[in-house]
Amino acid sequence: NWIAELASKAAAPYGRRYKESLFRLHFVPPGILRTQAAFLRRAFPPDRDAKPTVLWYSRRDCDKRHVKSEDEVIDALRTRFKGRLDVVSWAGGATPDAKRAAAAWSRAALVVGPHGAGLANMVHCAPGTVVLVLPAGDAAGAPSASDEVFAHLAVALGLDLRFFRMAEPPLMFHNYSKFDQSAVRAVANEAWGALFPDEPPPPLSPYGDEDDDVEVVSEVVA
């Protein structure tokens, strides 16, 4: 049992080195991930009568990778989806609660938010859920290797994971810069298009609807 094997190594006396890569710990076999998702759905059954939502994954309760324009982005999302879907803000990275997370994430038709460990709650999402992630960079400014872990999880669970393309993503231990109106509008437009690709987005006052001057392209993970 590979999980028991890794656990025994982790419990070994200090100084003992792993004899093999931790790859298997980070990239859990898809079958194991699907089994875990099924177990969690059984333990915390989704409310079948609940309406689907747009879930904003917030890191306002964490010490890094906050979105400084979070309130403006949430307001823009609520304006975009008014009359179609409720937009809810979910924070819980500092105080994990599986039951609470399952209730919120299982309802999401769309998840939007920054790179962060809380994205592991994708395990509660229904297959086909769209997840749009604001990326983060490593110390050299390259895309975070952790994004590959989220991609692995999404593919295993049948989720539609996409990354916004940002010219200067924040480093892993920094916060997201305050977005200007064009960037806020671009995020809201991309979110709308992810769910309603054949429908033009409704007006987005006060952020305007002129052509975007910020490139926000979602890169679909397949």
PDB file of N, CA and C in Angstrom, residues 69-171:
ATOM      1  N   SER A  69      -8.053  43.765  -4.762  1.00  0.00           N
ATOM      2  CA  SER A  69      -9.281  44.304  -5.355  1.00  0.00           C
ATOM      3  C   SER A  69     -10.436  43.315  -5.208  1.00  0.00           C
ATOM      4  N   GLU A  70     -10.374  42.459  -4.203  1.00  0.00           N
ATOM      5  CA  GLU A  70     -11.372  41.409  -4.072  1.00  0.00           C
ATOM      6  C   GLU A  70     -12.797  41.942  -4.056  1.00  0.00           C
ATOM      7  N   ASP A  71     -13.058  42.987  -3.281  1.00  0.00           N
ATOM      8  CA  ASP A  71     -14.422  43.513  -3.198  1.00  0.00           C
ATOM      9  C   ASP A  71     -14.909  43.999  -4.552  1.00  0.00           C
ATOM     10  N   GLU A  72     -14.019  44.634  -5.329  1.00  0.00           N
ATOM     11  CA  GLU A  72     -14.401  45.122  -6.645  1.00  0.00           C
ATOM     12  C   GLU A  72     -14.678  43.960  -7.601  1.00  0.00           C
ATOM     13  N   VAL A  73     -13.864  42.897  -7.521  1.00  0.00           N
ATOM     14  CA  VAL A  73     -14.078  41.739  -8.391  1.00  0.00           C
ATOM     15  C   VAL A  73     -15.400  41.052  -8.049  1.00  0.00           C
ATOM     16  N   ILE A  74     -15.673  40.876  -6.761  1.00  0.00           N
ATOM     17  CA  ILE A  74     -16.933  40.242  -6.352  1.00  0.00           C
ATOM     18  C   ILE A  74     -18.120  41.083  -6.808  1.00  0.00           C
ATOM     19  N   ASP A  75     -18.014  42.399  -6.654  1.00  0.00           N
ATOM     20  CA  ASP A  75     -19.095  43.288  -7.090  1.00  0.00           C
ATOM     21  C   ASP A  75     -19.324  43.160  -8.597  1.00  0.00           C
ATOM     22  N   ALA A  76     -18.237  43.083  -9.365  1.00  0.00           N
ATOM     23  CA  ALA A  76     -18.358  42.949 -10.818  1.00  0.00           C
ATOM     24  C   ALA A  76     -18.979  41.602 -11.185  1.00  0.00           C
ATOM     25  N   LEU A  77     -18.594  40.542 -10.491  1.00  0.00           N
ATOM     26  CA  LEU A  77     -19.179  39.229 -10.758  1.00  0.00           C
ATOM     27  C   LEU A  77     -20.676  39.238 -10.449  1.00  0.00           C
ATOM     28  N   ARG A  78     -21.052  39.877  -9.338  1.00  0.00           N
ATOM     29  CA  ARG A  78     -22.470  39.924  -8.975  1.00  0.00           C
ATOM     30  C   ARG A  78     -23.269  40.740  -9.986  1.00  0.00           C
ATOM     31  N   THR A  79     -22.662  41.779 -10.514  1.00  0.00           N
ATOM     32  CA  THR A  79     -23.331  42.569 -11.545  1.00  0.00           C
ATOM     33  C   THR A  79     -23.498  41.740 -12.819  1.00  0.00           C
ATOM     34  N   ARG A  80     -22.431  41.032 -13.211  1.00  0.00           N
ATOM     35  CA  ARG A  80     -22.486  40.206 -14.416  1.00  0.00           C
ATOM     36  C   ARG A  80     -23.559  39.126 -14.310  1.00  0.00           C
ATOM     37  N   PHE A  81     -23.631  38.446 -13.175  1.00  0.00           N
ATOM     38  CA  PHE A  81     -24.489  37.269 -13.063  1.00  0.00           C
ATOM     39  C   PHE A  81     -25.839  37.571 -12.405  1.00  0.00           C
ATOM     40  N   LYS A  82     -26.142  38.837 -12.189  1.00  0.00           N
ATOM     41  CA  LYS A  82     -27.401  39.214 -11.554  1.00  0.00           C
ATOM     42  C   LYS A  82     -28.576  38.636 -12.332  1.00  0.00           C
ATOM     43  N   GLY A  83     -29.462  37.966 -11.612  1.00  0.00           N
ATOM     44  CA  GLY A  83     -30.626  37.370 -12.247  1.00  0.00           C
ATOM     45  C   GLY A  83     -30.373  35.997 -12.843  1.00  0.00           C
ATOM     46  N   ARG A  84     -29.109  35.565 -12.874  1.00  0.00           N
ATOM     47  CA  ARG A  84     -28.771  34.253 -13.432  1.00  0.00           C
ATOM     48  C   ARG A  84     -28.245  33.319 -12.337  1.00  0.00           C
ATOM     49  N   LEU A  85     -27.226  33.765 -11.628  1.00  0.00           N
ATOM     50  CA  LEU A  85     -26.631  32.945 -10.574  1.00  0.00           C
ATOM     51  C   LEU A  85     -26.213  33.847  -9.419  1.00  0.00           C
ATOM     52  N   ASP A  86     -26.361  33.351  -8.201  1.00  0.00           N
ATOM     53  CA  ASP A  86     -25.856  34.074  -7.043  1.00  0.00           C
ATOM     54  C   ASP A  86     -24.349  33.898  -6.966  1.00  0.00           C
ATOM     55  N   VAL A  87     -23.665  34.971  -6.566  1.00  0.00           N
ATOM     56  CA  VAL A  87     -22.214  34.920  -6.364  1.00  0.00           C
ATOM     57  C   VAL A  87     -21.959  34.918  -4.867  1.00  0.00           C
ATOM     58  N   VAL A  88     -21.254  33.893  -4.384  1.00  0.00           N
ATOM     59  CA  VAL A  88     -20.957  33.778  -2.960  1.00  0.00           C
ATOM     60  C   VAL A  88     -19.448  33.838  -2.758  1.00  0.00           C
ATOM     61  N   SER A  89     -19.031  34.443  -1.672  1.00  0.00           N
ATOM     62  CA  SER A  89     -17.614  34.510  -1.314  1.00  0.00           C
ATOM     63  C   SER A  89     -17.346  33.476  -0.227  1.00  0.00           C
ATOM     64  N   TRP A  90     -16.325  32.662  -0.447  1.00  0.00           N
ATOM     65  CA  TRP A  90     -16.000  31.588   0.500  1.00  0.00           C
ATOM     66  C   TRP A  90     -14.554  31.723   0.932  1.00  0.00           C
ATOM     67  N   ALA A  91     -14.327  31.799   2.223  1.00  0.00           N
ATOM     68  CA  ALA A  91     -12.977  31.823   2.796  1.00  0.00           C
ATOM     69  C   ALA A  91     -12.918  30.744   3.854  1.00  0.00           C
ATOM     70  N   GLY A  92     -11.816  30.032   3.913  1.00  0.00           N
ATOM     71  CA  GLY A  92     -11.712  28.966   4.903  1.00  0.00           C
ATOM     72  C   GLY A  92     -10.346  28.321   4.947  1.00  0.00           C
ATOM     73  N   GLY A  93      -9.374  28.954   4.276  1.00  0.00           N
ATOM     74  CA  GLY A  93      -8.039  28.367   4.262  1.00  0.00           C
ATOM     75  C   GLY A  93      -7.381  28.312   5.627  1.00  0.00           C
ATOM     76  N   ALA A  94      -7.719  29.279   6.480  1.00  0.00           N
ATOM     77  CA  ALA A  94      -7.090  29.317   7.800  1.00  0.00           C
ATOM     78  C   ALA A  94      -7.796  28.418   8.804  1.00  0.00           C
ATOM     79  N   THR A  95      -9.031  28.035   8.513  1.00  0.00           N
ATOM     80  CA  THR A  95      -9.813  27.198   9.429  1.00  0.00           C
ATOM     81  C   THR A  95     -10.531  26.117   8.626  1.00  0.00           C
ATOM     82  N   PRO A  96      -9.819  25.060   8.221  1.00  0.00           N
ATOM     83  CA  PRO A  96     -10.429  24.021   7.397  1.00  0.00           C
ATOM     84  C   PRO A  96     -11.659  23.394   8.065  1.00  0.00           C
ATOM     85  N   ASP A  97     -12.699  23.193   7.276  1.00  0.00           N
ATOM     86  CA  ASP A  97     -13.942  22.601   7.755  1.00  0.00           C
ATOM     87  C   ASP A  97     -14.547  21.854   6.571  1.00  0.00           C
ATOM     88  N   ALA A  98     -14.371  20.534   6.533  1.00  0.00           N
ATOM     89  CA  ALA A  98     -14.793  19.746   5.385  1.00  0.00           C
ATOM     90  C   ALA A  98     -16.292  19.841   5.139  1.00  0.00           C
ATOM     91  N   LYS A  99     -17.087  19.835   6.184  1.00  0.00           N
ATOM     92  CA  LYS A  99     -18.542  19.887   6.010  1.00  0.00           C
ATOM     93  C   LYS A  99     -18.963  21.210   5.391  1.00  0.00           C
ATOM     94  N   ARG A 100     -18.414  22.298   5.911  1.00  0.00           N
ATOM     95  CA  ARG A 100     -18.743  23.625   5.381  1.00  0.00           C
ATOM     96  C   ARG A 100     -18.256  23.765   3.939  1.00  0.00           C
ATOM     97  N   ALA A 101     -17.053  23.272   3.666  1.00  0.00           N
ATOM     98  CA  ALA A 101     -16.509  23.361   2.311  1.00  0.00           C
ATOM     99  C   ALA A 101     -17.351  22.552   1.334  1.00  0.00           C
ATOM    100  N   ALA A 102     -17.759  21.355   1.734  1.00  0.00           N
ATOM    101  CA  ALA A 102     -18.560  20.515   0.847  1.00  0.00           C
ATOM    102  C   ALA A 102     -19.885  21.187   0.502  1.00  0.00           C
ATOM    103  N   ALA A 103     -20.513  21.831   1.488  1.00  0.00           N
ATOM    104  CA  ALA A 103     -21.804  22.485   1.251  1.00  0.00           C
ATOM    105  C   ALA A 103     -21.684  23.595   0.227  1.00  0.00           C
ATOM    106  N   ALA A 104     -20.571  24.345   0.265  1.00  0.00           N
ATOM    107  CA  ALA A 104     -20.400  25.482  -0.643  1.00  0.00           C
ATOM    108  C   ALA A 104     -19.867  25.061  -2.013  1.00  0.00           C
ATOM    109  N   TRP A 105     -18.810  24.257  -2.032  1.00  0.00           N
ATOM    110  CA  TRP A 105     -18.156  23.933  -3.288  1.00  0.00           C
ATOM    111  C   TRP A 105     -18.974  22.965  -4.135  1.00  0.00           C
ATOM    112  N   SER A 106     -19.793  22.133  -3.515  1.00  0.00           N
ATOM    113  CA  SER A 106     -20.605  21.188  -4.289  1.00  0.00           C
ATOM    114  C   SER A 106     -21.697  21.901  -5.075  1.00  0.00           C
ATOM    115  N   ARG A 107     -22.052  23.139  -4.680  1.00  0.00           N
ATOM    116  CA  ARG A 107     -23.089  23.914  -5.360  1.00  0.00           C
ATOM    117  C   ARG A 107     -22.526  24.732  -6.522  1.00  0.00           C
ATOM    118  N   ALA A 108     -21.228  24.878  -6.577  1.00  0.00           N
ATOM    119  CA  ALA A 108     -20.626  25.809  -7.529  1.00  0.00           C
ATOM    120  C   ALA A 108     -20.698  25.292  -8.965  1.00  0.00           C
ATOM    121  N   ALA A 109     -21.254  26.114  -9.837  1.00  0.00           N
ATOM    122  CA  ALA A 109     -21.164  25.852 -11.271  1.00  0.00           C
ATOM    123  C   ALA A 109     -19.859  26.424 -11.805  1.00  0.00           C
ATOM    124  N   LEU A 110     -19.355  27.435 -11.100  1.00  0.00           N
ATOM    125  CA  LEU A 110     -18.126  28.124 -11.475  1.00  0.00           C
ATOM    126  C   LEU A 110     -17.401  28.554 -10.215  1.00  0.00           C
ATOM    127  N   VAL A 111     -16.096  28.299 -10.165  1.00  0.00           N
ATOM    128  CA  VAL A 111     -15.237  28.766  -9.078  1.00  0.00           C
ATOM    129  C   VAL A 111     -14.233  29.747  -9.669  1.00  0.00           C
ATOM    130  N   VAL A 112     -14.078  30.897  -9.040  1.00  0.00           N
ATOM    131  CA  VAL A 112     -13.109  31.902  -9.474  1.00  0.00           C
ATOM    132  C   VAL A 112     -12.290  32.302  -8.256  1.00  0.00           C
ATOM    133  N   GLY A 113     -10.976  32.418  -8.414  1.00  0.00           N
ATOM    134  CA  GLY A 113     -10.182  32.851  -7.269  1.00  0.00           C
ATOM    135  C   GLY A 113      -8.695  32.716  -7.490  1.00  0.00           C
ATOM    136  N   PRO A 114      -7.907  33.122  -6.506  1.00  0.00           N
ATOM    137  CA  PRO A 114      -6.454  33.088  -6.610  1.00  0.00           C
ATOM    138  C   PRO A 114      -5.872  31.706  -6.374  1.00  0.00           C
ATOM    139  N   HIS A 115      -4.646  31.552  -6.787  1.00  0.00           N
ATOM    140  CA  HIS A 115      -3.896  30.339  -6.493  1.00  0.00           C
ATOM    141  C   HIS A 115      -3.797  30.191  -4.975  1.00  0.00           C
ATOM    142  N   GLY A 116      -4.045  28.986  -4.466  1.00  0.00           N
ATOM    143  CA  GLY A 116      -3.938  28.756  -3.037  1.00  0.00           C
ATOM    144  C   GLY A 116      -4.349  27.343  -2.678  1.00  0.00           C
ATOM    145  N   ALA A 117      -3.910  26.889  -1.497  1.00  0.00           N
ATOM    146  CA  ALA A 117      -4.181  25.515  -1.074  1.00  0.00           C
ATOM    147  C   ALA A 117      -5.668  25.220  -0.967  1.00  0.00           C
ATOM    148  N   GLY A 118      -6.483  26.268  -0.737  1.00  0.00           N
ATOM    149  CA  GLY A 118      -7.918  26.059  -0.629  1.00  0.00           C
ATOM    150  C   GLY A 118      -8.539  25.509  -1.894  1.00  0.00           C
ATOM    151  N   LEU A 119      -7.819  25.590  -3.024  1.00  0.00           N
ATOM    152  CA  LEU A 119      -8.344  25.014  -4.261  1.00  0.00           C
ATOM    153  C   LEU A 119      -8.446  23.492  -4.179  1.00  0.00           C
ATOM    154  N   ALA A 120      -7.832  22.905  -3.162  1.00  0.00           N
ATOM    155  CA  ALA A 120      -7.992  21.460  -2.970  1.00  0.00           C
ATOM    156  C   ALA A 120      -9.454  21.110  -2.729  1.00  0.00           C
ATOM    157  N   ASN A 121     -10.257  22.107  -2.338  1.00  0.00           N
ATOM    158  CA  ASN A 121     -11.689  21.870  -2.140  1.00  0.00           C
ATOM    159  C   ASN A 121     -12.402  21.588  -3.452  1.00  0.00           C
ATOM    160  N   MET A 122     -11.685  21.659  -4.565  1.00  0.00           N
ATOM    161  CA  MET A 122     -12.254  21.204  -5.842  1.00  0.00           C
ATOM    162  C   MET A 122     -12.726  19.759  -5.741  1.00  0.00           C
ATOM    163  N   VAL A 123     -12.195  19.028  -4.780  1.00  0.00           N
ATOM    164  CA  VAL A 123     -12.588  17.635  -4.602  1.00  0.00           C
ATOM    165  C   VAL A 123     -14.092  17.513  -4.331  1.00  0.00           C
ATOM    166  N   HIS A 124     -14.709  18.604  -3.854  1.00  0.00           N
ATOM    167  CA  HIS A 124     -16.147  18.585  -3.580  1.00  0.00           C
ATOM    168  C   HIS A 124     -16.983  18.970  -4.798  1.00  0.00           C
ATOM    169  N   CYS A 125     -16.349  19.483  -5.855  1.00  0.00           N
ATOM    170  CA  CYS A 125     -17.095  19.981  -7.008  1.00  0.00           C
ATOM    171  C   CYS A 125     -17.648  18.837  -7.853  1.00  0.00           C
ATOM    172  N   ALA A 126     -18.783  19.108  -8.482  1.00  0.00           N
ATOM    173  CA  ALA A 126     -19.381  18.130  -9.385  1.00  0.00           C
ATOM    174  C   ALA A 126     -18.585  18.092 -10.686  1.00  0.00           C
ATOM    175  N   PRO A 127     -18.505  16.946 -11.347  1.00  0.00           N
ATOM    176  CA  PRO A 127     -17.824  16.881 -12.643  1.00  0.00           C
ATOM    177  C   PRO A 127     -18.387  17.930 -13.602  1.00  0.00           C
ATOM    178  N   GLY A 128     -17.499  18.559 -14.355  1.00  0.00           N
ATOM    179  CA  GLY A 128     -17.902  19.592 -15.295  1.00  0.00           C
ATOM    180  C   GLY A 128     -17.846  20.997 -14.741  1.00  0.00           C
ATOM    181  N   THR A 129     -17.650  21.136 -13.432  1.00  0.00           N
ATOM    182  CA  THR A 129     -17.537  22.475 -12.840  1.00  0.00           C
ATOM    183  C   THR A 129     -16.341  23.210 -13.437  1.00  0.00           C
ATOM    184  N   VAL A 130     -16.534  24.491 -13.753  1.00  0.00           N
ATOM    185  CA  VAL A 130     -15.449  25.320 -14.302  1.00  0.00           C
ATOM    186  C   VAL A 130     -14.719  26.001 -13.142  1.00  0.00           C
ATOM    187  N   VAL A 131     -13.401  25.937 -13.153  1.00  0.00           N
ATOM    188  CA  VAL A 131     -12.578  26.573 -12.118  1.00  0.00           C
ATOM    189  C   VAL A 131     -11.597  27.507 -12.810  1.00  0.00           C
ATOM    190  N   LEU A 132     -11.724  28.812 -12.545  1.00  0.00           N
ATOM    191  CA  LEU A 132     -10.845  29.824 -13.141  1.00  0.00           C
ATOM    192  C   LEU A 132      -9.886  30.328 -12.066  1.00  0.00           C
ATOM    193  N   VAL A 133      -8.591  30.175 -12.299  1.00  0.00           N
ATOM    194  CA  VAL A 133      -7.580  30.459 -11.277  1.00  0.00           C
ATOM    195  C   VAL A 133      -6.704  31.640 -11.678  1.00  0.00           C
ATOM    196  N   LEU A 134      -6.533  32.588 -10.764  1.00  0.00           N
ATOM    197  CA  LEU A 134      -5.538  33.635 -10.937  1.00  0.00           C
ATOM    198  C   LEU A 134      -4.191  33.033 -10.574  1.00  0.00           C
ATOM    199  N   PRO A 135      -3.226  33.005 -11.476  1.00  0.00           N
ATOM    200  CA  PRO A 135      -1.977  32.275 -11.229  1.00  0.00           C
ATOM    201  C   PRO A 135      -1.023  33.015 -10.308  1.00  0.00           C
ATOM    202  N   ALA A 136      -0.048  32.270  -9.816  1.00  0.00           N
ATOM    203  CA  ALA A 136       1.042  32.832  -9.012  1.00  0.00           C
ATOM    204  C   ALA A 136       2.355  32.330  -9.600  1.00  0.00           C
ATOM    205  N   GLY A 137       3.445  33.048  -9.311  1.00  0.00           N
ATOM    206  CA  GLY A 137       4.752  32.657  -9.825  1.00  0.00           C
ATOM    207  C   GLY A 137       5.691  32.229  -8.715  1.00  0.00           C
ATOM    208  N   ASP A 138       6.757  31.512  -9.078  1.00  0.00           N
ATOM    209  CA  ASP A 138       7.746  31.125  -8.089  1.00  0.00           C
ATOM    210  C   ASP A 138       8.772  32.244  -7.931  1.00  0.00           C
ATOM    211  N   ALA A 139       9.844  31.978  -7.222  1.00  0.00           N
ATOM    212  CA  ALA A 139      10.841  33.017  -6.933  1.00  0.00           C
ATOM    213  C   ALA A 139      11.454  33.609  -8.196  1.00  0.00           C
ATOM    214  N   ALA A 140      11.461  32.839  -9.285  1.00  0.00           N
ATOM    215  CA  ALA A 140      12.020  33.321 -10.541  1.00  0.00           C
ATOM    216  C   ALA A 140      10.967  33.938 -11.443  1.00  0.00           C
ATOM    217  N   GLY A 141       9.708  33.938 -10.969  1.00  0.00           N
ATOM    218  CA  GLY A 141       8.634  34.494 -11.767  1.00  0.00           C
ATOM    219  C   GLY A 141       7.987  33.505 -12.712  1.00  0.00           C
ATOM    220  N   ALA A 142       8.445  32.244 -12.679  1.00  0.00           N
ATOM    221  CA  ALA A 142       7.845  31.213 -13.527  1.00  0.00           C
ATOM    222  C   ALA A 142       6.542  30.725 -12.900  1.00  0.00           C
ATOM    223  N   PRO A 143       5.631  30.177 -13.709  1.00  0.00           N
ATOM    224  CA  PRO A 143       4.379  29.658 -13.140  1.00  0.00           C
ATOM    225  C   PRO A 143       4.646  28.672 -12.014  1.00  0.00           C
ATOM    226  N   SER A 144       3.848  28.753 -10.969  1.00  0.00           N
ATOM    227  CA  SER A 144       4.041  27.884  -9.815  1.00  0.00           C
ATOM    228  C   SER A 144       3.886  26.424 -10.188  1.00  0.00           C
ATOM    229  N   ALA A 145       4.825  25.594  -9.710  1.00  0.00           N
ATOM    230  CA  ALA A 145       4.732  24.159  -9.962  1.00  0.00           C
ATOM    231  C   ALA A 145       3.492  23.565  -9.315  1.00  0.00           C
ATOM    232  N   SER A 146       2.975  24.238  -8.270  1.00  0.00           N
ATOM    233  CA  SER A 146       1.780  23.732  -7.594  1.00  0.00           C
ATOM    234  C   SER A 146       0.573  23.718  -8.520  1.00  0.00           C
ATOM    235  N   ASP A 147       0.589  24.568  -9.557  1.00  0.00           N
ATOM    236  CA  ASP A 147      -0.523  24.566 -10.504  1.00  0.00           C
ATOM    237  C   ASP A 147      -0.685  23.197 -11.156  1.00  0.00           C
ATOM    238  N   GLU A 148       0.429  22.469 -11.302  1.00  0.00           N
ATOM    239  CA  GLU A 148       0.357  21.136 -11.891  1.00  0.00           C
ATOM    240  C   GLU A 148      -0.422  20.177 -10.991  1.00  0.00           C
ATOM    241  N   VAL A 149      -0.315  20.385  -9.682  1.00  0.00           N
ATOM    242  CA  VAL A 149      -1.061  19.543  -8.743  1.00  0.00           C
ATOM    243  C   VAL A 149      -2.564  19.782  -8.908  1.00  0.00           C
ATOM    244  N   PHE A 150      -2.957  21.073  -9.012  1.00  0.00           N
ATOM    245  CA  PHE A 150      -4.365  21.392  -9.211  1.00  0.00           C
ATOM    246  C   PHE A 150      -4.862  20.834 -10.547  1.00  0.00           C
ATOM    247  N   ALA A 151      -4.009  20.911 -11.570  1.00  0.00           N
ATOM    248  CA  ALA A 151      -4.390  20.381 -12.875  1.00  0.00           C
ATOM    249  C   ALA A 151      -4.597  18.871 -12.803  1.00  0.00           C
ATOM    250  N   HIS A 152      -3.715  18.193 -12.093  1.00  0.00           N
ATOM    251  CA  HIS A 152      -3.838  16.741 -11.929  1.00  0.00           C
ATOM    252  C   HIS A 152      -5.155  16.391 -11.240  1.00  0.00           C
ATOM    253  N   LEU A 153      -5.504  17.146 -10.193  1.00  0.00           N
ATOM    254  CA  LEU A 153      -6.754  16.921  -9.468  1.00  0.00           C
ATOM    255  C   LEU A 153      -7.953  17.155 -10.384  1.00  0.00           C
ATOM    256  N   ALA A 154      -7.901  18.245 -11.153  1.00  0.00           N
ATOM    257  CA  ALA A 154      -9.019  18.591 -12.024  1.00  0.00           C
ATOM    258  C   ALA A 154      -9.246  17.528 -13.094  1.00  0.00           C
ATOM    259  N   VAL A 155      -8.178  17.069 -13.718  1.00  0.00           N
ATOM    260  CA  VAL A 155      -8.309  16.047 -14.762  1.00  0.00           C
ATOM    261  C   VAL A 155      -8.880  14.758 -14.167  1.00  0.00           C
ATOM    262  N   ALA A 156      -8.413  14.385 -12.982  1.00  0.00           N
ATOM    263  CA  ALA A 156      -8.892  13.156 -12.345  1.00  0.00           C
ATOM    264  C   ALA A 156     -10.384  13.220 -12.034  1.00  0.00           C
ATOM    265  N   LEU A 157     -10.865  14.417 -11.682  1.00  0.00           N
ATOM    266  CA  LEU A 157     -12.249  14.565 -11.246  1.00  0.00           C
ATOM    267  C   LEU A 157     -13.178  15.078 -12.347  1.00  0.00           C
ATOM    268  N   GLY A 158     -12.645  15.281 -13.544  1.00  0.00           N
ATOM    269  CA  GLY A 158     -13.491  15.722 -14.656  1.00  0.00           C
ATOM    270  C   GLY A 158     -13.918  17.172 -14.552  1.00  0.00           C
ATOM    271  N   LEU A 159     -13.048  18.034 -13.997  1.00  0.00           N
ATOM    272  CA  LEU A 159     -13.354  19.460 -13.866  1.00  0.00           C
ATOM    273  C   LEU A 159     -12.746  20.232 -15.030  1.00  0.00           C
ATOM    274  N   ASP A 160     -13.286  21.399 -15.302  1.00  0.00           N
ATOM    275  CA  ASP A 160     -12.806  22.268 -16.383  1.00  0.00           C
ATOM    276  C   ASP A 160     -11.950  23.352 -15.745  1.00  0.00           C
ATOM    277  N   LEU A 161     -10.671  23.066 -15.573  1.00  0.00           N
ATOM    278  CA  LEU A 161      -9.744  23.990 -14.911  1.00  0.00           C
ATOM    279  C   LEU A 161      -9.091  24.898 -15.939  1.00  0.00           C
ATOM    280  N   ARG A 162      -9.117  26.227 -15.662  1.00  0.00           N
ATOM    281  CA  ARG A 162      -8.517  27.205 -16.565  1.00  0.00           C
ATOM    282  C   ARG A 162      -7.700  28.192 -15.738  1.00  0.00           C
ATOM    283  N   PHE A 163      -6.639  28.704 -16.336  1.00  0.00           N
ATOM    284  CA  PHE A 163      -5.806  29.712 -15.668  1.00  0.00           C
ATOM    285  C   PHE A 163      -5.883  31.027 -16.432  1.00  0.00           C
ATOM    286  N   PHE A 164      -6.136  32.104 -15.704  1.00  0.00           N
ATOM    287  CA  PHE A 164      -6.040  33.417 -16.317  1.00  0.00           C
ATOM    288  C   PHE A 164      -4.576  33.662 -16.665  1.00  0.00           C
ATOM    289  N   ARG A 165      -4.341  34.237 -17.820  1.00  0.00           N
ATOM    290  CA  ARG A 165      -2.975  34.596 -18.194  1.00  0.00           C
ATOM    291  C   ARG A 165      -2.720  36.024 -17.738  1.00  0.00           C
ATOM    292  N   MET A 166      -1.772  36.201 -16.844  1.00  0.00           N
ATOM    293  CA  MET A 166      -1.447  37.523 -16.311  1.00  0.00           C
ATOM    294  C   MET A 166      -0.015  37.874 -16.684  1.00  0.00           C
ATOM    295  N   ALA A 167       0.185  39.108 -17.120  1.00  0.00           N
ATOM    296  CA  ALA A 167       1.518  39.523 -17.547  1.00  0.00           C
ATOM    297  C   ALA A 167       2.523  39.425 -16.402  1.00  0.00           C
ATOM    298  N   GLU A 168       2.113  39.818 -15.209  1.00  0.00           N
ATOM    299  CA  GLU A 168       3.012  39.784 -14.055  1.00  0.00           C
ATOM    300  C   GLU A 168       2.288  39.156 -12.857  1.00  0.00           C
ATOM    301  N   PRO A 169       2.192  37.836 -12.813  1.00  0.00           N
ATOM    302  CA  PRO A 169       1.528  37.206 -11.672  1.00  0.00           C
ATOM    303  C   PRO A 169       2.338  37.437 -10.396  1.00  0.00           C
ATOM    304  N   PRO A 170       1.692  37.483  -9.241  1.00  0.00           N
ATOM    305  CA  PRO A 170       2.415  37.696  -7.989  1.00  0.00           C
ATOM    306  C   PRO A 170       3.290  36.499  -7.663  1.00  0.00           C
ATOM    307  N   LEU A 171       4.353  36.746  -6.909  1.00  0.00           N
ATOM    308  CA  LEU A 171       5.178  35.647  -6.446  1.00  0.00           C
ATOM    309  C   LEU A 171       4.428  34.886  -5.357  1.00  0.00           C
TER     310      LEU A 171
END
